[in-house]
Amino acid sequence: MRLLDLFAIASMPVLKVLLITALGSFLAFDNVNILGEEARKQINRVVFYVFNPALVGGNLAKTITFESILLLWFMPVNILITFIIGSALGWILIKITAPPKHLKGLILGCCAAGNMGNLVLIIVPAMCREKGSPFGPPDVCHAYGISYASLSMAIGAIYMWSYVYNMMRISASEINKEVRRKDTEGTPESMNSGNLLPSKELPISAELTYGLLHPGTESDKIVKTFTWTQVSNKIKQHLRMISEKLNLKAIFAPSTIGAIVGFIVGAVPQIRELLIGTNAPLHVIEDSASLVGDAAIPAVTLIVGGNLLRGLKGSGIQLSLVFGILGVRYVILPLLGIVIVRGAVHFGLVGSDPLYQFILLVQFAVPPAMNIGTMTQLFGTGQSECSVIMLWTYAMASISLTLWSTLFLWMVT
């Protein structure tokens, strides 16, 4: 297939995304106010809790089997590599540009986390429907493309909320500690004197001291009881801290739960025969999930367009940071992705399916994840700067994704 034909196939899905994104931005204008901030929040909640889980779970259930799970093992590794390399490049960018401290977590997040779900879910099915697509019959390409993209979304969400979330949380907590330290510098010592007093709850009585020196007495039982209680409390405290730091609630987001359900339905033959296929007794559940899930892609694209409008207001962010992030995400990462994926194919770690190889390559070339904006709102740092970064990265994605997708199509076909 000629390179010009591949360019046309690659550009059509991106053009569709741009048109719907532009519509979302238009609806978010103050004069129109159909997709205002409050409306976007409400629609985003429906997408997060209903549309995305239905889309991910339904498509994985239809296309994933136990055998295919074993064949797709490289995708989690591939996504993890993009996160690790991206964060390393982000750290280098921070050292070169020396940004303000409150932006370090944002820069690391933008370089590490790509839009592994929504954008791939939009581009791949649209590419399958294009005339002359190199991925075979449109219906087969669409089914498998959606399942690969759904798996990408689920794995990306897990890494996003376990790796990037904690990276940005640590950066924000360091800033908050500095603020608190400055606030308490002038506090008189007498106000902190209470910390020097022993706690009345601790059993440091004469009986306990006697028991420590003379084991085998009644006091020895008190010491042992106290020791085991203390150990138990410490274990509970550490488990609670780990749970809070990892944010397990965020890791097991609705999309991740939908992916788990889809894996179970697809991998267990008895459940699959009950739910999947026109002859299945409960196929109405699958049909309902597909009907709800089909609304996810247009809704998400409209929301992205509305959110990007905030970046037009600008902020005091350094241009060197914006260009640095663009260079990391659209130049260095895709080049490294070609080396990694082609190397995996050469050593037999990845199968010969061109659609699967294409999605692995695209995972290195996508813009930053939109959830980074959610995290900046959560931690209260770098919100306006994040809007500007998202505006420029998603604006440039129209050019970058088209060019890289053309090259990737040429490579895999």
PDB file of C-alpha atoms in Angstrom, residues 76 79-80 83 116 150-166 246-248 250-253 255-257 259-260 263 371 375:
ATOM      1  CA  PRO A  76       0.940  -4.537  30.415  1.00  0.00           C
ATOM      2  CA  ILE A  79       2.495   0.284  28.986  1.00  0.00           C
ATOM      3  CA  LEU A  80       4.688   0.027  32.084  1.00  0.00           C
ATOM      4  CA  PHE A  83       5.407   5.110  32.133  1.00  0.00           C
ATOM      5  CA  MET A 116      -4.003   4.917  26.861  1.00  0.00           C
ATOM      6  CA  SER A 150     -10.266  -1.589  26.244  1.00  0.00           C
ATOM      7  CA  LEU A 151      -7.440  -3.652  27.703  1.00  0.00           C
ATOM      8  CA  SER A 152      -5.128  -0.670  27.162  1.00  0.00           C
ATOM      9  CA  MET A 153      -7.587   1.579  29.022  1.00  0.00           C
ATOM     10  CA  ALA A 154      -7.893  -0.798  31.994  1.00  0.00           C
ATOM     11  CA  ILE A 155      -4.136  -1.330  32.393  1.00  0.00           C
ATOM     12  CA  GLY A 156      -3.421   2.356  31.875  1.00  0.00           C
ATOM     13  CA  ALA A 157      -5.938   3.253  34.600  1.00  0.00           C
ATOM     14  CA  ILE A 158      -4.240   0.906  37.079  1.00  0.00           C
ATOM     15  CA  TYR A 159      -0.775   2.380  36.402  1.00  0.00           C
ATOM     16  CA  MET A 160      -2.219   5.887  36.368  1.00  0.00           C
ATOM     17  CA  TRP A 161      -3.783   5.691  39.816  1.00  0.00           C
ATOM     18  CA  SER A 162      -1.039   3.618  41.460  1.00  0.00           C
ATOM     19  CA  TYR A 163       2.123   5.099  39.932  1.00  0.00           C
ATOM     20  CA  VAL A 164       1.415   8.627  38.668  1.00  0.00           C
ATOM     21  CA  TYR A 165      -1.116   9.468  41.399  1.00  0.00           C
ATOM     22  CA  ASN A 166       1.391   8.726  44.159  1.00  0.00           C
ATOM     23  CA  LEU A 246      -1.929   3.464  46.983  1.00  0.00           C
ATOM     24  CA  ASN A 247      -5.479   4.840  46.778  1.00  0.00           C
ATOM     25  CA  LEU A 248      -6.999   1.401  46.202  1.00  0.00           C
ATOM     26  CA  ALA A 250      -8.937   4.878  42.622  1.00  0.00           C
ATOM     27  CA  ILE A 251      -6.949   1.874  41.336  1.00  0.00           C
ATOM     28  CA  PHE A 252     -10.125  -0.211  41.228  1.00  0.00           C
ATOM     29  CA  ALA A 253     -11.950   2.437  39.233  1.00  0.00           C
ATOM     30  CA  SER A 255     -13.344   0.884  34.190  1.00  0.00           C
ATOM     31  CA  THR A 256     -10.939  -1.495  35.942  1.00  0.00           C
ATOM     32  CA  ILE A 257     -13.835  -3.373  37.553  1.00  0.00           C
ATOM     33  CA  ALA A 259     -12.317  -5.001  32.684  1.00  0.00           C
ATOM     34  CA  ILE A 260     -12.150  -7.629  35.442  1.00  0.00           C
ATOM     35  CA  PHE A 263     -12.039 -10.991  31.621  1.00  0.00           C
ATOM     36  CA  ASN A 371      -6.876  12.375  34.380  1.00  0.00           C
ATOM     37  CA  MET A 375      -5.246  15.057  39.960  1.00  0.00           C
TER      38      MET A 375
END
